[in-house]
Tab-separated table of C-alpha atoms in Angstrom:
chain	number	residue	atom	x	y	z
A	190	UNK	CA	0.000	0.000	0.000
A	191	UNK	CA	1.477	3.331	-1.070
A	192	UNK	CA	1.667	6.244	1.369
A	193	UNK	CA	-0.532	9.179	0.505
A	194	UNK	CA	1.375	12.439	-0.146
A	195	UNK	CA	1.038	15.380	2.206
A	196	UNK	CA	-1.504	17.670	0.554
A	197	UNK	CA	-1.279	21.426	1.176
A	198	UNK	CA	-4.217	22.732	-0.818
A	199	UNK	CA	-5.076	22.793	-4.492
A	200	UNK	CA	-2.729	24.411	-6.993
A	201	UNK	CA	-5.709	24.915	-9.324
A	202	UNK	CA	-7.671	26.721	-6.601
A	203	UNK	CA	-4.695	28.857	-5.640
A	204	UNK	CA	-4.145	29.931	-9.222
A	205	UNK	CA	-7.869	30.562	-9.760
A	206	UNK	CA	-8.195	32.561	-6.532
A	207	UNK	CA	-5.142	34.641	-7.434
A	208	UNK	CA	-6.555	35.447	-10.863
A	209	UNK	CA	-10.056	36.116	-9.508
A	210	UNK	CA	-8.640	38.297	-6.710
A	211	UNK	CA	-6.719	40.283	-9.301
A	212	UNK	CA	-9.870	40.555	-11.418
A	213	UNK	CA	-11.866	41.841	-8.418
A	214	UNK	CA	-9.214	44.443	-7.669
A	215	UNK	CA	-9.149	45.550	-11.308
A	216	UNK	CA	-12.964	45.719	-11.371
A	217	UNK	CA	-12.982	47.979	-8.284
A	218	UNK	CA	-10.258	50.188	-9.746
A	219	UNK	CA	-12.168	50.320	-13.040
A	220	UNK	CA	-15.348	51.409	-11.213
A	221	UNK	CA	-13.646	54.235	-9.343
A	222	UNK	CA	-11.627	55.305	-12.387
A	223	UNK	CA	-14.752	55.544	-14.572
A	224	UNK	CA	-16.731	57.286	-11.838
A	225	UNK	CA	-13.993	59.824	-11.088
A	226	UNK	CA	-13.546	60.566	-14.755
A	227	UNK	CA	-17.311	60.995	-15.125
A	228	UNK	CA	-17.388	63.365	-12.138
A	229	UNK	CA	-14.625	65.452	-13.692
A	230	UNK	CA	-16.326	65.556	-17.088
A	231	UNK	CA	-19.760	66.360	-15.625
A	232	UNK	CA	-18.348	68.997	-13.296
A	233	UNK	CA	-16.417	70.530	-16.155
A	234	UNK	CA	-19.617	70.701	-18.197
A	235	UNK	CA	-21.501	72.443	-15.402
A	236	UNK	CA	-18.590	74.843	-14.843
A	237	UNK	CA	-18.523	75.754	-18.537
A	238	UNK	CA	-22.233	76.584	-18.445
A	239	UNK	CA	-21.760	78.676	-15.311
A	240	UNK	CA	-18.902	80.530	-17.014
A	241	UNK	CA	-21.064	81.234	-20.048
A	242	UNK	CA	-23.964	82.410	-17.880
A	243	UNK	CA	-21.930	84.698	-15.650
A	244	UNK	CA	-20.094	86.107	-18.662
A	245	UNK	CA	-23.453	86.896	-20.283
A	246	UNK	CA	-24.567	88.674	-17.114
A	247	UNK	CA	-21.324	90.648	-16.820
A	248	UNK	CA	-21.572	91.690	-20.472
A	249	UNK	CA	-25.013	93.142	-19.749
A	250	UNK	CA	-23.635	95.491	-17.088
A	251	UNK	CA	-23.037	99.097	-18.126
A	252	UNK	CA	-22.737	102.668	-16.760
A	253	UNK	CA	-25.452	105.016	-17.982
A	254	UNK	CA	-25.592	108.615	-16.829
A	255	UNK	CA	-23.180	107.764	-14.018
A	256	UNK	CA	-25.370	104.902	-12.790
A	257	UNK	CA	-24.493	101.236	-12.958
A	258	UNK	CA	-27.181	99.197	-14.693
A	259	UNK	CA	-27.218	95.408	-14.878
A	260	UNK	CA	-29.879	94.031	-17.181
A	261	UNK	CA	-29.690	90.297	-16.596
A	262	UNK	CA	-30.488	88.558	-19.885
A	263	UNK	CA	-32.982	85.694	-20.029
A	264	UNK	CA	-30.423	83.505	-21.843
A	265	UNK	CA	-28.116	83.627	-18.814
A	266	UNK	CA	-30.619	81.568	-16.810
A	267	UNK	CA	-32.009	79.475	-19.664
A	268	UNK	CA	-28.540	77.975	-20.149
A	269	UNK	CA	-28.743	76.651	-16.590
A	270	UNK	CA	-32.011	74.806	-17.139
A	271	UNK	CA	-31.766	71.056	-16.320
A	272	UNK	CA	-34.090	68.091	-16.294
A	273	UNK	CA	-34.000	68.070	-12.497
A	274	UNK	CA	-35.092	71.737	-12.276
A	275	UNK	CA	-31.996	72.790	-10.373
A	276	UNK	CA	-32.342	76.040	-8.431
A	277	UNK	CA	-30.194	79.023	-9.423
A	278	UNK	CA	-28.941	81.711	-7.033
A	279	UNK	CA	-27.219	84.933	-7.986
A	280	UNK	CA	-25.843	88.068	-6.354
A	281	UNK	CA	-24.655	91.282	-7.998
A	282	UNK	CA	-22.151	93.451	-6.159
A	283	UNK	CA	-20.634	96.863	-6.944
A	284	UNK	CA	-17.275	97.349	-5.346
A	285	UNK	CA	-18.234	94.705	-2.782
A	286	UNK	CA	-21.664	96.102	-1.991
A	287	UNK	CA	-24.784	94.062	-2.789
A	288	UNK	CA	-26.882	95.542	-5.517
A	289	UNK	CA	-29.304	92.713	-6.250
A	290	UNK	CA	-29.872	89.009	-5.654
A	291	UNK	CA	-29.575	86.704	-2.675
A	292	UNK	CA	-27.831	88.284	0.270
A	293	UNK	CA	-26.697	84.885	1.672
A	294	UNK	CA	-24.705	84.167	-1.511
A	295	UNK	CA	-21.306	85.674	-0.828
A	296	UNK	CA	-18.402	86.321	-3.154
A	297	UNK	CA	-15.168	84.393	-3.163
A	298	UNK	CA	-12.338	86.255	-1.505
A	299	UNK	CA	-10.250	86.741	-4.637
A	300	UNK	CA	-13.027	87.907	-6.981
A	301	UNK	CA	-11.284	91.024	-8.264
A	302	UNK	CA	-9.519	92.145	-11.405
A	303	UNK	CA	-11.544	89.963	-13.764
A	304	UNK	CA	-10.839	86.660	-12.006
A	305	UNK	CA	-13.276	83.750	-12.181
A	306	UNK	CA	-13.297	81.534	-9.099
A	307	UNK	CA	-15.159	78.225	-8.609
A	308	UNK	CA	-16.135	76.735	-5.279
A	309	UNK	CA	-18.634	74.311	-3.775
A	310	UNK	CA	-20.808	76.011	-1.200
A	311	UNK	CA	-23.941	75.672	0.888
A	312	UNK	CA	-26.882	77.992	0.208
A	313	UNK	CA	-30.124	77.608	2.100
A	314	UNK	CA	-29.300	74.029	2.987
A	315	UNK	CA	-28.487	72.976	-0.561
A	316	UNK	CA	-25.098	72.134	-1.977
A	317	UNK	CA	-24.334	74.373	-4.926
A	318	UNK	CA	-21.616	74.885	-7.456
A	319	UNK	CA	-20.692	78.569	-7.403
A	320	UNK	CA	-18.741	80.835	-9.713
A	321	UNK	CA	-17.596	84.297	-8.729
A	322	UNK	CA	-16.512	86.692	-11.482
A	323	UNK	CA	-15.883	90.416	-11.848
A	324	UNK	CA	-15.692	93.093	-14.510
A	325	UNK	CA	-14.374	96.623	-14.347
A	326	UNK	CA	-16.691	99.252	-15.809
A	327	UNK	CA	-15.284	102.609	-16.908
A	328	UNK	CA	-17.569	105.580	-17.496
A	329	UNK	CA	-16.947	109.254	-18.349
A	330	UNK	CA	-16.013	110.250	-14.848
A	331	UNK	CA	-16.412	106.956	-13.055
A	332	UNK	CA	-14.564	103.651	-12.648
A	333	UNK	CA	-16.186	100.825	-10.743
A	334	UNK	CA	-16.023	97.031	-10.467
A	335	UNK	CA	-19.005	94.739	-10.795
A	336	UNK	CA	-18.870	91.300	-9.103
A	337	UNK	CA	-21.393	88.564	-9.713
A	338	UNK	CA	-21.794	85.344	-7.760
A	339	UNK	CA	-23.798	82.674	-9.622
A	340	UNK	CA	-24.662	79.318	-8.066
A	341	UNK	CA	-26.623	76.273	-9.154
A	342	UNK	CA	-27.709	73.203	-7.197
A	343	UNK	CA	-26.349	69.840	-8.322
A	344	UNK	CA	-29.437	67.634	-8.396
A	345	UNK	CA	-29.130	66.926	-12.125
A	346	UNK	CA	-25.415	66.349	-11.740
A	347	UNK	CA	-26.061	63.892	-8.897
A	348	UNK	CA	-28.627	62.018	-10.980
A	349	UNK	CA	-26.188	61.867	-13.877
A	350	UNK	CA	-23.397	60.658	-11.629
A	351	UNK	CA	-25.688	58.041	-10.066
A	352	UNK	CA	-26.570	56.734	-13.511
A	353	UNK	CA	-22.920	56.694	-14.516
A	354	UNK	CA	-22.039	54.947	-11.240
A	355	UNK	CA	-24.660	52.256	-11.895
A	356	UNK	CA	-23.370	51.741	-15.404
A	357	UNK	CA	-19.784	51.681	-14.123
A	358	UNK	CA	-20.793	49.137	-11.456
A	359	UNK	CA	-22.478	46.958	-14.087
A	360	UNK	CA	-19.403	47.306	-16.266
A	361	UNK	CA	-17.187	46.302	-13.314
A	362	UNK	CA	-19.396	43.317	-12.468
A	363	UNK	CA	-19.429	42.222	-16.101
A	364	UNK	CA	-15.679	42.623	-16.306
A	365	UNK	CA	-15.248	40.637	-13.079
A	366	UNK	CA	-17.580	37.837	-14.241
A	367	UNK	CA	-15.845	37.602	-17.624
A	368	UNK	CA	-12.409	37.671	-16.017
A	369	UNK	CA	-13.449	35.033	-13.452
A	370	UNK	CA	-14.707	32.769	-16.238
A	371	UNK	CA	-11.506	33.330	-18.187
A	372	UNK	CA	-9.539	32.616	-14.994
A	373	UNK	CA	-11.237	29.235	-14.568
A	374	UNK	CA	-10.693	28.467	-18.246
A	375	UNK	CA	-7.048	29.522	-18.115
A	376	UNK	CA	-6.528	27.525	-14.910
A	377	UNK	CA	-8.139	24.419	-16.381
A	378	UNK	CA	-6.159	24.807	-19.593
A	379	UNK	CA	-2.919	25.266	-17.675
A	380	UNK	CA	-3.580	22.402	-15.263
A	381	UNK	CA	-4.732	20.231	-18.167
A	382	UNK	CA	-1.107	19.756	-19.210
A	383	UNK	CA	-0.268	18.529	-15.721
A	384	UNK	CA	-3.327	16.258	-15.751
A	385	UNK	CA	-2.188	14.776	-19.059
A	386	UNK	CA	1.197	14.017	-17.544
A	387	UNK	CA	-0.512	12.489	-14.491
A	388	UNK	CA	-2.726	10.336	-16.730
A	389	UNK	CA	0.289	9.248	-18.747
A	390	UNK	CA	2.083	8.153	-15.570
A	391	UNK	CA	-1.044	6.432	-14.207
A	392	UNK	CA	-1.647	4.423	-17.382
A	393	UNK	CA	1.860	3.018	-17.400
A	394	UNK	CA	2.414	-0.543	-16.310
A	395	UNK	CA	4.621	-1.310	-13.324
A	396	UNK	CA	7.441	-2.405	-15.636
A	397	UNK	CA	7.272	0.525	-18.061
A	398	UNK	CA	10.177	2.798	-17.135
A	399	UNK	CA	10.759	4.327	-20.549
A	400	UNK	CA	11.247	8.142	-20.645
A	401	UNK	CA	8.440	10.567	-21.476
A	402	UNK	CA	8.903	11.843	-25.014
A	403	UNK	CA	5.717	13.832	-25.647
A	404	UNK	CA	6.182	17.628	-25.863
A	405	UNK	CA	5.311	19.562	-22.698
A	406	UNK	CA	5.219	23.290	-21.831
A	407	UNK	CA	8.556	24.883	-20.997
A	408	UNK	CA	7.594	25.308	-17.330
A	409	UNK	CA	6.969	21.560	-16.975
A	410	UNK	CA	10.231	20.533	-18.636
A	411	UNK	CA	12.215	20.409	-15.330
A	412	UNK	CA	9.544	18.125	-13.800
A	413	UNK	CA	9.553	15.805	-16.818
A	414	UNK	CA	13.356	15.765	-16.880
A	415	UNK	CA	13.375	14.804	-13.198
A	416	UNK	CA	10.834	12.040	-13.844
A	417	UNK	CA	12.852	10.727	-16.782
A	418	UNK	CA	15.997	10.783	-14.670
A	419	UNK	CA	14.202	8.870	-11.913
A	420	UNK	CA	12.850	6.375	-14.464
A	421	UNK	CA	16.351	5.867	-15.832
A	422	UNK	CA	17.798	5.219	-12.385
A	423	UNK	CA	14.981	2.816	-11.514
A	424	UNK	CA	15.369	0.986	-14.818
A	425	UNK	CA	19.113	0.648	-14.264
A	426	UNK	CA	18.581	-0.572	-10.698
A	427	UNK	CA	15.927	-3.097	-11.731
A	428	UNK	CA	18.114	-4.295	-14.585
A	429	UNK	CA	20.974	-4.898	-12.205
A	430	UNK	CA	18.676	-6.785	-9.828
A	431	UNK	CA	17.271	-8.963	-12.629
A	432	UNK	CA	20.758	-9.699	-13.961
A	433	UNK	CA	21.895	-10.634	-10.478
A	434	UNK	CA	18.936	-12.983	-9.949
A	435	UNK	CA	19.432	-14.601	-13.343
A	436	UNK	CA	23.162	-15.037	-12.807
A	437	UNK	CA	22.679	-16.300	-9.257
A	438	UNK	CA	20.011	-18.809	-10.344
A	439	UNK	CA	22.185	-20.040	-13.195
A	440	UNK	CA	25.235	-20.433	-10.963
A	441	UNK	CA	23.226	-22.222	-8.278
A	442	UNK	CA	21.384	-24.608	-10.623
A	443	UNK	CA	24.522	-26.091	-12.220
A	444	UNK	CA	26.281	-27.166	-9.002
A	445	UNK	CA	22.955	-28.415	-7.628
A	446	UNK	CA	22.654	-30.793	-10.565
A	447	UNK	CA	26.133	-32.091	-9.818
A	448	UNK	CA	25.352	-32.514	-6.122
A	449	UNK	CA	22.143	-34.384	-7.008
A	450	UNK	CA	23.979	-36.858	-9.199
A	451	UNK	CA	26.451	-37.558	-6.371
A	452	UNK	CA	23.593	-37.915	-3.899
A	453	UNK	CA	21.807	-40.449	-6.138
A	454	UNK	CA	25.023	-42.424	-6.596
A	455	UNK	CA	25.577	-42.429	-2.835
A	456	UNK	CA	21.977	-43.518	-2.272
A	457	UNK	CA	22.612	-46.669	-4.338
A	458	UNK	CA	25.552	-47.614	-2.139
A	459	UNK	CA	23.919	-46.985	1.250
A	460	UNK	CA	22.427	-50.055	2.960
A	461	UNK	CA	21.006	-48.735	6.218
A	462	UNK	CA	17.431	-47.593	5.849
A	463	UNK	CA	17.881	-44.558	8.072
A	464	UNK	CA	20.815	-43.417	5.936
A	465	UNK	CA	18.868	-44.062	2.766
A	466	UNK	CA	15.977	-41.940	4.130
A	467	UNK	CA	18.436	-39.136	4.883
A	468	UNK	CA	19.806	-39.352	1.360
A	469	UNK	CA	16.274	-39.279	-0.064
A	470	UNK	CA	15.567	-36.115	1.946
A	471	UNK	CA	18.781	-34.631	0.578
A	472	UNK	CA	17.780	-35.444	-3.012
A	473	UNK	CA	14.331	-33.975	-2.360
A	474	UNK	CA	15.839	-30.773	-0.961
A	475	UNK	CA	18.214	-30.540	-3.925
A	476	UNK	CA	15.312	-31.000	-6.348
A	477	UNK	CA	13.348	-28.273	-4.598
A	478	UNK	CA	16.328	-25.895	-4.648
A	479	UNK	CA	17.030	-26.685	-8.298
A	480	UNK	CA	13.402	-26.063	-9.223
A	481	UNK	CA	13.366	-22.782	-7.289
A	482	UNK	CA	16.554	-21.665	-9.039
A	483	UNK	CA	15.110	-22.565	-12.418
A	484	UNK	CA	11.869	-20.674	-11.753
A	485	UNK	CA	13.784	-17.680	-10.435
A	486	UNK	CA	15.687	-17.681	-13.712
A	487	UNK	CA	12.410	-17.944	-15.662
A	488	UNK	CA	10.854	-15.159	-13.622
A	489	UNK	CA	13.825	-12.848	-14.185
A	490	UNK	CA	13.692	-13.580	-17.906
A	491	UNK	CA	9.939	-12.925	-18.033
A	492	UNK	CA	10.271	-9.674	-16.075
A	493	UNK	CA	12.836	-8.441	-18.594
A	494	UNK	CA	11.025	-9.590	-21.755
A	495	UNK	CA	7.651	-8.275	-20.556
A	496	UNK	CA	8.947	-4.715	-21.058
A	497	UNK	CA	10.172	-5.514	-24.577
A	498	UNK	CA	7.674	-7.968	-26.016
A	499	UNK	CA	8.890	-9.567	-29.223
A	500	UNK	CA	5.539	-10.368	-30.788
A	501	UNK	CA	5.367	-12.953	-33.541
A	502	UNK	CA	2.472	-14.520	-35.377
A	503	UNK	CA	2.235	-18.007	-33.839
A	504	UNK	CA	-0.162	-20.946	-33.705
A	505	UNK	CA	-0.948	-21.628	-30.055
A	506	UNK	CA	-2.100	-25.174	-30.835
A	507	UNK	CA	1.200	-25.997	-32.500
A	508	UNK	CA	3.136	-24.378	-29.636
A	509	UNK	CA	1.237	-26.444	-27.041
A	510	UNK	CA	1.604	-29.695	-29.016
A	511	UNK	CA	5.345	-29.151	-29.347
A	512	UNK	CA	5.640	-28.537	-25.608
A	513	UNK	CA	3.538	-31.606	-24.801
A	514	UNK	CA	5.744	-33.717	-27.070
A	515	UNK	CA	8.817	-32.697	-25.078
A	516	UNK	CA	7.124	-33.230	-21.702
A	517	UNK	CA	5.561	-36.579	-22.544
A	518	UNK	CA	8.602	-38.679	-21.425
A	519	UNK	CA	8.497	-36.990	-18.003
A	520	UNK	CA	4.718	-37.524	-17.790
A	521	UNK	CA	5.092	-41.211	-18.695
A	522	UNK	CA	7.624	-41.688	-15.887
A	523	UNK	CA	4.852	-40.524	-13.533
A	524	UNK	CA	2.169	-42.661	-15.286
A	525	UNK	CA	0.376	-39.533	-16.540
A	526	UNK	CA	-1.221	-38.843	-19.909
A	527	UNK	CA	-1.107	-35.433	-21.588
A	528	UNK	CA	-4.069	-34.765	-23.918
A	529	UNK	CA	-4.591	-31.706	-26.111
A	530	UNK	CA	-8.132	-30.625	-27.083
A	531	UNK	CA	-9.789	-27.601	-28.650
A	532	UNK	CA	-9.535	-25.815	-31.988
A	533	UNK	CA	-7.371	-27.066	-34.780
A	534	UNK	CA	-5.590	-23.742	-35.088
A	535	UNK	CA	-5.453	-20.578	-32.926
A	536	UNK	CA	-3.470	-17.724	-34.431
A	537	UNK	CA	-2.080	-15.106	-32.076
A	538	UNK	CA	0.592	-12.383	-32.162
A	539	UNK	CA	2.612	-12.743	-28.977
A	540	UNK	CA	5.978	-13.591	-27.489
A	541	UNK	CA	6.408	-17.346	-28.075
A	542	UNK	CA	9.123	-17.750	-25.438
A	543	UNK	CA	6.993	-16.160	-22.696
A	544	UNK	CA	3.841	-18.055	-23.667
A	545	UNK	CA	5.728	-21.364	-23.830
A	546	UNK	CA	7.252	-20.714	-20.395
A	547	UNK	CA	3.787	-19.997	-18.934
A	548	UNK	CA	2.235	-23.141	-20.431
A	549	UNK	CA	5.200	-25.255	-19.306
A	550	UNK	CA	4.689	-24.067	-15.713
A	551	UNK	CA	0.978	-24.886	-15.919
A	552	UNK	CA	1.601	-28.391	-17.231
A	553	UNK	CA	4.451	-28.933	-14.760
A	554	UNK	CA	2.145	-27.963	-11.861
A	555	UNK	CA	-0.547	-30.292	-13.152
A	556	UNK	CA	1.971	-33.191	-13.370
A	557	UNK	CA	3.129	-32.471	-9.806
A	558	UNK	CA	-0.340	-32.678	-8.290
A	559	UNK	CA	-2.043	-35.121	-10.692
A	560	UNK	CA	-2.318	-38.665	-9.339
A	561	UNK	CA	-0.765	-41.599	-11.182
A	562	UNK	CA	-2.756	-43.169	-14.026
A	563	UNK	CA	-4.680	-39.934	-14.593
A	564	UNK	CA	-5.015	-37.588	-17.555
A	565	UNK	CA	-4.042	-33.943	-17.782
A	566	UNK	CA	-6.340	-32.117	-20.189
A	567	UNK	CA	-4.986	-29.147	-22.143
A	568	UNK	CA	-7.522	-27.240	-24.247
A	569	UNK	CA	-6.676	-24.432	-26.671
A	570	UNK	CA	-9.531	-22.248	-27.949
A	571	UNK	CA	-9.813	-18.992	-29.870
A	572	UNK	CA	-13.243	-17.637	-28.829
A	573	UNK	CA	-14.171	-15.332	-27.262
A	574	UNK	CA	-10.424	-14.755	-26.937
A	575	UNK	CA	-7.333	-16.977	-27.073
A	576	UNK	CA	-7.282	-19.271	-24.034
A	577	UNK	CA	-5.223	-22.212	-22.847
A	578	UNK	CA	-6.856	-24.266	-20.088
A	579	UNK	CA	-4.970	-26.926	-18.123
A	580	UNK	CA	-6.915	-29.292	-15.816
A	581	UNK	CA	-5.753	-32.160	-13.590
A	582	UNK	CA	-7.379	-34.691	-11.254
A	583	UNK	CA	-5.364	-33.753	-8.172
A	584	UNK	CA	-6.522	-32.343	-4.830
A	585	UNK	CA	-7.508	-28.986	-6.346
A	586	UNK	CA	-6.986	-25.510	-4.954
A	587	UNK	CA	-7.810	-24.643	-1.323
A	588	UNK	CA	-11.026	-22.659	-1.653
A	589	UNK	CA	-10.114	-20.080	0.986
A	590	UNK	CA	-6.710	-19.430	-0.649
A	591	UNK	CA	-7.668	-19.481	-4.325
A	592	UNK	CA	-7.500	-15.668	-4.684
A	593	UNK	CA	-3.930	-15.422	-3.366
A	594	UNK	CA	-2.215	-18.437	-4.922
A	595	UNK	CA	-0.817	-16.368	-7.819
A	596	UNK	CA	1.130	-14.244	-5.340
A	597	UNK	CA	4.883	-14.653	-5.484
A	598	UNK	CA	6.165	-17.534	-3.292
A	599	UNK	CA	2.614	-18.284	-2.132
A	600	UNK	CA	1.680	-21.987	-1.909
A	601	UNK	CA	-1.475	-23.696	-0.739
A	602	UNK	CA	-1.583	-25.560	2.543
A	603	UNK	CA	-2.251	-28.815	0.685
A	604	UNK	CA	1.057	-28.468	-1.217
A	605	UNK	CA	3.409	-28.597	1.748
A	606	UNK	CA	4.598	-32.123	0.870
A	607	UNK	CA	5.111	-31.339	-2.814
A	608	UNK	CA	8.286	-29.879	-4.280
A	609	UNK	CA	7.720	-26.304	-5.433
A	610	UNK	CA	8.838	-22.696	-5.107
A	611	UNK	CA	5.572	-20.782	-5.260
A	612	UNK	CA	6.576	-19.023	-8.495
A	613	UNK	CA	4.784	-21.102	-11.134
A	614	UNK	CA	1.436	-19.313	-11.080
A	615	UNK	CA	3.200	-15.968	-10.600
A	616	UNK	CA	5.100	-16.554	-13.849
A	617	UNK	CA	1.873	-17.485	-15.638
A	618	UNK	CA	0.095	-14.386	-14.363
A	619	UNK	CA	2.993	-12.092	-15.346
A	620	UNK	CA	2.991	-13.497	-18.884
A	621	UNK	CA	-0.794	-13.069	-19.153
A	622	UNK	CA	-0.592	-9.486	-17.880
A	623	UNK	CA	2.191	-8.665	-20.346
A	624	UNK	CA	-0.134	-9.801	-23.170
A	625	UNK	CA	-3.149	-7.917	-21.793
A	626	UNK	CA	-4.759	-11.091	-20.432
A	627	UNK	CA	-5.373	-12.803	-17.093
A	628	UNK	CA	-5.502	-16.168	-15.350
A	629	UNK	CA	-8.415	-17.807	-13.557
A	630	UNK	CA	-8.150	-20.581	-10.962
A	631	UNK	CA	-11.100	-22.957	-10.486
A	632	UNK	CA	-11.845	-26.388	-9.081
A	633	UNK	CA	-13.679	-29.123	-10.976
A	634	UNK	CA	-16.811	-30.612	-9.467
A	635	UNK	CA	-15.479	-34.136	-9.820
A	636	UNK	CA	-12.165	-33.133	-8.282
A	637	UNK	CA	-9.032	-31.520	-9.584
A	638	UNK	CA	-7.821	-28.032	-10.438
A	639	UNK	CA	-8.113	-25.955	-13.617
A	640	UNK	CA	-6.125	-22.898	-14.638
A	641	UNK	CA	-7.410	-20.776	-17.529
A	642	UNK	CA	-4.632	-18.762	-19.179
A	643	UNK	CA	-6.235	-15.980	-21.269
A	644	UNK	CA	-4.468	-13.691	-23.732
């Protein structure tokens, strides 16, 4: 069971929240920027109208017969008409003295010498935008200065700004929603490359340590390079382990064969029964060690070839018949009969060496557990998929252990007195897996075990 990694949040969520947070900040800045610009533009428009109005009023001022006359034109006030019916206040001063208008509307302090001064003020409880301007009048024997204060409430301006603010808010919300959607899309698109790499790693078999060759984004190149480096080191380490096992099994099997021949020769010369029993136990132990070494060698070979399948078009029936022909002398020594049934021909593209090794282990197991004067049935069929089924008349598989017998070095409790290493079914399962197949262990009703080797 693999240890779960320590998880510290979602990279996708972090990236999405960062982008969405940035979008929210930009939306707020956009709202205030649009609103402030609208306030400036609207205020500038109102100021321009006030300038035009006060200029029109100042132009109407004149000195006649030594008296200052200010005839306020109708157009000066009509220009200030708004949809909100804003109120207009005015005051006319001569040299700082009120001539006409609202007495509570005062001049700005620096309204002299033709200056125009703007300010925001309060008149009769209402906020107004006020302009103060002056004009010097020169008569025959008189020089005087006329000052006019003109103010207008800002109800229409407030309504306009409210409308602009609502539109700016809607624009900001729309911008935020669009940016959030684009953030999720960009995050999914960016993380999709990582998900593809994850899927590629997940789909690999346990023996596939080849490097990743598909193009990846530049930012993921260091990760892929690290993975490829790790794969290379693992492949090298596994290769060394497999070579060691193969070499060790080969070096052990040869001297064991020599020791067995000496033990058999000694057994023929020993007279005492207790010594003969000891020699028989020695031969049995040597046979078990030799078989284990041979299966270790087969397993190492299968582990290596499973990564580099050399598929050939073969006839499974012919392959099985050839193997049976070579195993028949051994079967006859044990008073067993090997019988091949099934289709006349089953074509399949696979590794003949691996498939032959798997079938040999199946038949060898059946000969080990099959009683004397019994038949071992080997059927080869093509439908629904290529299958090789080997059945014997032995004790069968322990029902409670049938799901674990293909585990490496696992043997049933009823096989304790039989020579074996616990690798036979493991080899068969590895070969089936390498060819995209499986094995199935069952017991026959009339007694005996069956192994179905599917490709």
